[in-house]
Amino acid sequence: MKIVIVGCGRVGAAMAETYDKKGHDVVILDIATSAFDRLPSSFGGQALRGDGTDEDVLRRAGAEGADVFLALTEGDNRNVMAAQLAAEALSAGRVIAKINDPLRATAYAELGIATLCRTGLMMDAVDDYLGLPRAGLPGMLAPTGTHHGPSHGLSGSAPALVGAGTTASPLGGTGLATTMAEPAATPATAATPAATQEA
């Protein structure tokens, strides 16, 4: 399976290492070359420096038609931009965006992007450990709608929760156009973990 990961933080690096060990074709991108230091020397996939919100960079990285596309940077805006490009322009199979804000996670799921909300997942984990009822914030949300062009209108259906209690209220009327303004222009260049370490 071809898996493209945008963001080589702790989560992205751990997922890249795991999927590589399982024999998948893994490509991981980050704007900071030093991020690839998190990858083990045994990593057999591709580590590319580049902006995951740039369509040309994603195409050069081989994201077009990828089986799985994971947007795992620290920025909700960057993640939803990368995920939207992967789903709409690059025809990636399964697309997931890490979104920290539970309200945004719900809204983006309604727009057709699967979201992973660590806020909800962490709250559920703590509540489970303490023996308390779950908070009901979204954790993993399957996409329930589709992107409707320039209006970015929300569909009328509620998001399907995959791993949490009940859903949070969606952002009423707030569209992608008002939240997607973080692209940076960095060309993609090939790098391996060994080549990116500083001398």
Coordinates of C-alpha atoms in Angstrom, one line a residue:
M1 CA 0.0 0.0 0.0
K2 CA 1.3 3.5 -0.8
I3 CA 1.1 5.8 2.2
V4 CA 1.9 9.5 2.1
I5 CA 2.4 11.3 5.4
V6 CA 2.6 15.1 5.7
G7 CA 4.4 16.1 9.0
C8 CA 7.4 14.3 10.5
G9 CA 6.7 15.1 14.1
R10 CA 6.5 12.4 16.8
V11 CA 3.2 10.9 15.4
G12 CA 4.2 11.2 11.8
A13 CA 7.6 9.7 12.3
A14 CA 6.2 6.8 14.4
M15 CA 3.6 6.0 11.8
A16 CA 6.1 6.2 9.0
E17 CA 8.5 3.8 10.8
T18 CA 5.6 1.4 11.6
Y19 CA 4.2 1.3 8.1
D20 CA 7.6 1.0 6.6
K21 CA 8.4 -2.0 8.9
K22 CA 5.1 -3.6 7.7
G23 CA 6.3 -3.4 4.1
H24 CA 4.3 -0.5 2.9
D25 CA 5.6 2.1 0.4
V26 CA 6.0 5.1 2.7
V27 CA 6.7 8.7 1.7
I28 CA 6.9 11.3 4.5
L29 CA 7.2 15.1 3.9
D30 CA 8.1 17.9 6.2
I31 CA 9.2 21.5 5.7
A32 CA 12.0 21.1 8.2
T33 CA 14.9 18.8 7.2
S34 CA 15.8 18.4 10.9
A35 CA 12.4 16.7 11.5
F36 CA 13.7 13.6 9.7
D37 CA 16.1 13.1 12.6
R38 CA 13.1 11.4 14.3
L39 CA 13.2 8.6 11.7
P40 CA 15.4 5.6 12.5
S41 CA 18.4 4.8 10.3
S42 CA 16.6 1.6 9.2
F43 CA 13.7 3.7 7.6
G44 CA 13.4 2.4 4.0
G45 CA 10.8 4.9 2.7
Q46 CA 11.3 8.3 1.2
A47 CA 11.8 11.4 3.4
L48 CA 11.2 14.6 1.4
R49 CA 11.6 18.2 2.4
G50 CA 8.6 20.2 1.1
D51 CA 5.4 21.9 1.9
G52 CA 2.5 19.5 2.1
T53 CA 0.0 22.2 1.2
D54 CA 1.6 22.7 -2.2
E55 CA -0.1 20.6 -4.9
D56 CA 3.1 20.5 -7.1
V57 CA 5.2 19.3 -4.2
L58 CA 2.6 16.6 -3.4
R59 CA 2.6 15.5 -7.0
R60 CA 6.4 15.3 -7.2
A61 CA 6.3 13.3 -3.9
G62 CA 4.0 10.8 -5.6
A63 CA 0.9 11.5 -3.6
E64 CA -1.4 11.3 -6.6
G65 CA -3.5 8.2 -6.3
A66 CA -1.9 7.2 -3.0
D67 CA -3.8 4.5 -1.1
V68 CA -3.6 6.5 2.2
F69 CA -2.8 10.1 2.8
L70 CA -2.2 11.3 6.4
A71 CA -1.9 15.0 7.3
L72 CA -0.3 15.1 10.7
T73 CA 1.4 18.5 11.1
E74 CA 0.8 20.6 14.2
G75 CA -1.4 23.0 12.3
D76 CA -5.1 22.3 11.8
N77 CA -5.2 24.7 8.8
R78 CA -2.2 23.0 7.1
N79 CA -3.6 19.6 7.7
V80 CA -7.0 20.4 6.3
M81 CA -5.4 22.1 3.3
A82 CA -3.2 19.1 2.6
A83 CA -6.1 16.7 3.1
Q84 CA -8.4 18.6 0.8
L85 CA -5.7 18.6 -2.0
A86 CA -5.1 14.9 -1.5
A87 CA -8.8 14.1 -1.7
E88 CA -9.9 16.5 -4.5
A89 CA -6.9 17.2 -6.7
L90 CA -4.8 14.0 -6.2
S91 CA -7.5 11.3 -5.9
A92 CA -5.9 9.7 -2.8
G93 CA -7.9 6.7 -1.5
R94 CA -8.3 7.3 2.2
V95 CA -7.5 10.7 3.6
I96 CA -7.2 11.6 7.3
A97 CA -6.4 15.1 8.7
K98 CA -5.3 15.5 12.3
I99 CA -7.4 18.3 13.7
N100 CA -6.9 19.5 17.3
D101 CA -10.0 21.6 17.6
P102 CA -13.1 19.3 18.2
L103 CA -15.5 21.8 16.5
R104 CA -13.3 22.0 13.4
A105 CA -12.9 18.2 13.4
T106 CA -16.7 17.8 13.3
A107 CA -17.1 20.5 10.6
Y108 CA -14.4 19.1 8.3
A109 CA -15.9 15.6 8.6
E110 CA -19.2 17.1 7.4
L111 CA -17.2 18.5 4.5
G112 CA -16.0 15.0 3.5
I113 CA -12.6 14.8 5.3
A114 CA -12.0 12.1 7.8
T115 CA -10.5 13.7 11.0
L116 CA -8.5 12.6 13.9
C117 CA -9.0 14.8 17.0
R118 CA -6.4 14.2 19.6
T119 CA -8.2 16.4 22.1
G120 CA -11.2 14.0 22.1
L121 CA -8.9 10.9 22.0
M122 CA -6.9 12.1 25.0
M123 CA -10.0 13.1 27.0
D124 CA -11.5 9.6 26.4
A125 CA -8.2 7.9 27.4
V126 CA -8.1 9.9 30.7
D127 CA -11.8 9.3 31.4
D128 CA -11.4 5.6 30.7
Y129 CA -8.4 5.4 33.1
L130 CA -10.3 7.2 35.8
G131 CA -13.4 5.1 35.3
L132 CA -15.5 8.1 34.3
P133 CA -18.0 8.4 31.4
R134 CA -16.4 9.6 28.2
A135 CA -16.6 13.4 27.5
G136 CA -18.3 12.8 24.2
L137 CA -15.9 14.9 22.1
P138 CA -15.0 13.5 18.7
G139 CA -11.9 11.3 18.4
M140 CA -11.9 9.7 15.0
L141 CA -14.6 11.0 12.6
A142 CA -15.4 9.4 9.3
P143 CA -16.3 11.7 6.5
T144 CA -20.1 12.2 6.2
G145 CA -20.4 14.8 3.5
T146 CA -18.7 16.1 0.4
H147 CA -17.0 19.4 -0.4
H148 CA -19.5 21.6 -2.2
G149 CA -17.2 23.9 -4.2
P150 CA -16.5 27.6 -3.4
S151 CA -19.4 28.0 -0.9
H152 CA -17.9 25.4 1.4
G153 CA -21.4 24.7 2.7
L154 CA -21.9 22.1 5.4
S155 CA -24.0 19.1 4.6
G156 CA -27.1 18.4 6.6
S157 CA -25.9 15.1 7.9
A158 CA -24.3 14.5 11.3
P159 CA -20.7 13.1 11.4
A160 CA -20.3 9.4 12.1
L161 CA -18.1 8.8 15.2
V162 CA -15.6 6.0 14.9
G163 CA -14.2 6.0 18.4
A164 CA -15.8 8.3 20.9
G165 CA -19.0 9.1 22.7
T166 CA -21.3 11.7 21.1
T167 CA -20.6 14.5 18.7
A168 CA -19.8 18.1 19.4
S169 CA -21.7 20.9 17.7
P170 CA -20.4 21.7 14.3
L171 CA -19.2 25.1 13.3
G172 CA -22.3 26.7 11.9
G173 CA -21.6 28.3 8.6
T174 CA -17.8 28.6 9.0
G175 CA -16.2 27.4 5.8
L176 CA -12.7 26.3 4.8
A177 CA -12.1 29.6 3.0
T178 CA -11.9 31.4 6.3
T179 CA -9.5 29.0 7.9
M180 CA -6.9 28.0 5.3
A181 CA -4.2 30.6 5.1
E182 CA -0.9 29.0 6.1
P183 CA 0.9 27.8 3.0
A184 CA 4.7 28.2 2.7
A185 CA 6.6 28.0 -0.5
T186 CA 9.4 25.4 0.0
P187 CA 10.5 23.1 -2.9
A188 CA 10.5 19.4 -2.3
T189 CA 13.9 17.8 -2.3
A190 CA 14.8 14.2 -1.6
A191 CA 16.4 13.5 1.7
T192 CA 17.1 10.4 3.8
P193 CA 17.4 10.4 7.6
A194 CA 21.2 9.9 7.4
A195 CA 21.6 12.7 4.8
T196 CA 19.6 15.2 6.9
Q197 CA 21.6 14.8 10.1
E198 CA 23.9 17.8 10.8
A199 CA 27.6 17.3 10.8

